[in-house]
Amino acid sequence: MIEWRKYDPTDRSIESHVPHLVTDGERVMVAVHAKRLEGDGYSWHRRGGYLVKDITHWVPINLPGEDT
């Protein structure tokens, strides 16, 4: 079972530039947490740098057999 973590936009402990699973409550995507190029703070970005909005939860990708 995936143990989702509620996304707090002010949380700086999320490892940046590392793929994570994220959800907006309707779909699941792979995205990285990175500094916004335009504006303050961090946000989620998909491959190609596309901004992902309305993320509610996230979790590190943990494949079977990998140490966490």
PDB file of C-alpha atoms in Angstrom:
ATOM      1  CA  MET A   1       0.000   0.000   0.000  1.00  0.00           C
ATOM      2  CA  ILE A   2       1.231   3.491  -0.835  1.00  0.00           C
ATOM      3  CA  GLU A   3       1.563   5.739   2.208  1.00  0.00           C
ATOM      4  CA  TRP A   4       0.732   9.140   0.722  1.00  0.00           C
ATOM      5  CA  ARG A   5       1.981  12.294   2.459  1.00  0.00           C
ATOM      6  CA  LYS A   6      -0.125  15.454   2.479  1.00  0.00           C
ATOM      7  CA  TYR A   7       1.631  18.122   0.443  1.00  0.00           C
ATOM      8  CA  ASP A   8       2.625  21.250   2.317  1.00  0.00           C
ATOM      9  CA  PRO A   9       3.951  23.885  -0.127  1.00  0.00           C
ATOM     10  CA  THR A  10       6.161  25.330   2.630  1.00  0.00           C
ATOM     11  CA  ASP A  11       7.873  21.974   3.353  1.00  0.00           C
ATOM     12  CA  ARG A  12      11.508  22.220   2.248  1.00  0.00           C
ATOM     13  CA  SER A  13      12.396  18.683   3.390  1.00  0.00           C
ATOM     14  CA  ILE A  14      11.110  17.181   0.114  1.00  0.00           C
ATOM     15  CA  GLU A  15      14.146  16.099  -1.891  1.00  0.00           C
ATOM     16  CA  SER A  16      14.337  18.254  -5.007  1.00  0.00           C
ATOM     17  CA  HIS A  17      15.035  17.125  -8.574  1.00  0.00           C
ATOM     18  CA  VAL A  18      14.212  13.503  -7.686  1.00  0.00           C
ATOM     19  CA  PRO A  19      11.156  11.798  -9.214  1.00  0.00           C
ATOM     20  CA  HIS A  20       8.211  11.282  -6.842  1.00  0.00           C
ATOM     21  CA  LEU A  21       4.644  10.082  -7.284  1.00  0.00           C
ATOM     22  CA  VAL A  22       2.198  12.967  -6.895  1.00  0.00           C
ATOM     23  CA  THR A  23      -1.574  13.251  -7.066  1.00  0.00           C
ATOM     24  CA  ASP A  24      -4.178  15.955  -7.379  1.00  0.00           C
ATOM     25  CA  GLY A  25      -6.822  13.573  -6.069  1.00  0.00           C
ATOM     26  CA  GLU A  26      -7.887  12.451  -9.546  1.00  0.00           C
ATOM     27  CA  ARG A  27      -4.723  11.251 -11.253  1.00  0.00           C
ATOM     28  CA  VAL A  28      -1.246  10.037 -10.315  1.00  0.00           C
ATOM     29  CA  MET A  29       1.844  11.419 -12.034  1.00  0.00           C
ATOM     30  CA  VAL A  30       5.617  11.328 -11.771  1.00  0.00           C
ATOM     31  CA  ALA A  31       7.054  14.747 -10.969  1.00  0.00           C
ATOM     32  CA  VAL A  32      10.030  16.440  -9.320  1.00  0.00           C
ATOM     33  CA  HIS A  33       9.932  19.120  -6.644  1.00  0.00           C
ATOM     34  CA  ALA A  34      12.006  22.096  -7.774  1.00  0.00           C
ATOM     35  CA  LYS A  35      12.501  25.824  -7.280  1.00  0.00           C
ATOM     36  CA  ARG A  36      10.106  27.889  -9.342  1.00  0.00           C
ATOM     37  CA  LEU A  37      11.852  29.798 -12.112  1.00  0.00           C
ATOM     38  CA  GLU A  38       9.157  32.465 -12.041  1.00  0.00           C
ATOM     39  CA  GLY A  39       8.231  33.486  -8.518  1.00  0.00           C
ATOM     40  CA  ASP A  40       9.085  32.388  -5.030  1.00  0.00           C
ATOM     41  CA  GLY A  41       9.030  28.935  -3.548  1.00  0.00           C
ATOM     42  CA  TYR A  42       8.962  25.434  -4.937  1.00  0.00           C
ATOM     43  CA  SER A  43       6.477  23.525  -7.066  1.00  0.00           C
ATOM     44  CA  TRP A  44       6.036  20.188  -8.825  1.00  0.00           C
ATOM     45  CA  HIS A  45       7.205  19.772 -12.417  1.00  0.00           C
ATOM     46  CA  ARG A  46       6.744  16.960 -14.926  1.00  0.00           C
ATOM     47  CA  ARG A  47       9.297  15.890 -17.515  1.00  0.00           C
ATOM     48  CA  GLY A  48      10.066  18.798 -19.812  1.00  0.00           C
ATOM     49  CA  GLY A  49       9.623  21.291 -16.962  1.00  0.00           C
ATOM     50  CA  TYR A  50       5.833  21.427 -17.174  1.00  0.00           C
ATOM     51  CA  LEU A  51       4.296  22.823 -13.993  1.00  0.00           C
ATOM     52  CA  VAL A  52       1.857  20.515 -12.193  1.00  0.00           C
ATOM     53  CA  LYS A  53      -0.823  22.359 -10.208  1.00  0.00           C
ATOM     54  CA  ASP A  54      -3.159  21.414  -7.368  1.00  0.00           C
ATOM     55  CA  ILE A  55      -1.005  18.627  -5.912  1.00  0.00           C
ATOM     56  CA  THR A  56      -2.550  17.376  -2.680  1.00  0.00           C
ATOM     57  CA  HIS A  57      -0.296  14.409  -1.790  1.00  0.00           C
ATOM     58  CA  TRP A  58       3.100  12.981  -2.696  1.00  0.00           C
ATOM     59  CA  VAL A  59       5.289   9.975  -1.937  1.00  0.00           C
ATOM     60  CA  PRO A  60       8.869   8.954  -2.832  1.00  0.00           C
ATOM     61  CA  ILE A  61       9.041   6.257  -5.474  1.00  0.00           C
ATOM     62  CA  ASN A  62       9.867   2.993  -3.736  1.00  0.00           C
ATOM     63  CA  LEU A  63      10.228   0.072  -6.098  1.00  0.00           C
ATOM     64  CA  PRO A  64      10.276  -3.516  -4.778  1.00  0.00           C
ATOM     65  CA  GLY A  65      13.752  -4.543  -3.720  1.00  0.00           C
ATOM     66  CA  GLU A  66      15.019  -0.986  -3.213  1.00  0.00           C
ATOM     67  CA  ASP A  67      16.171   0.174   0.200  1.00  0.00           C
ATOM     68  CA  THR A  68      14.382   3.270   1.489  1.00  0.00           C
TER      69      THR A  68
END
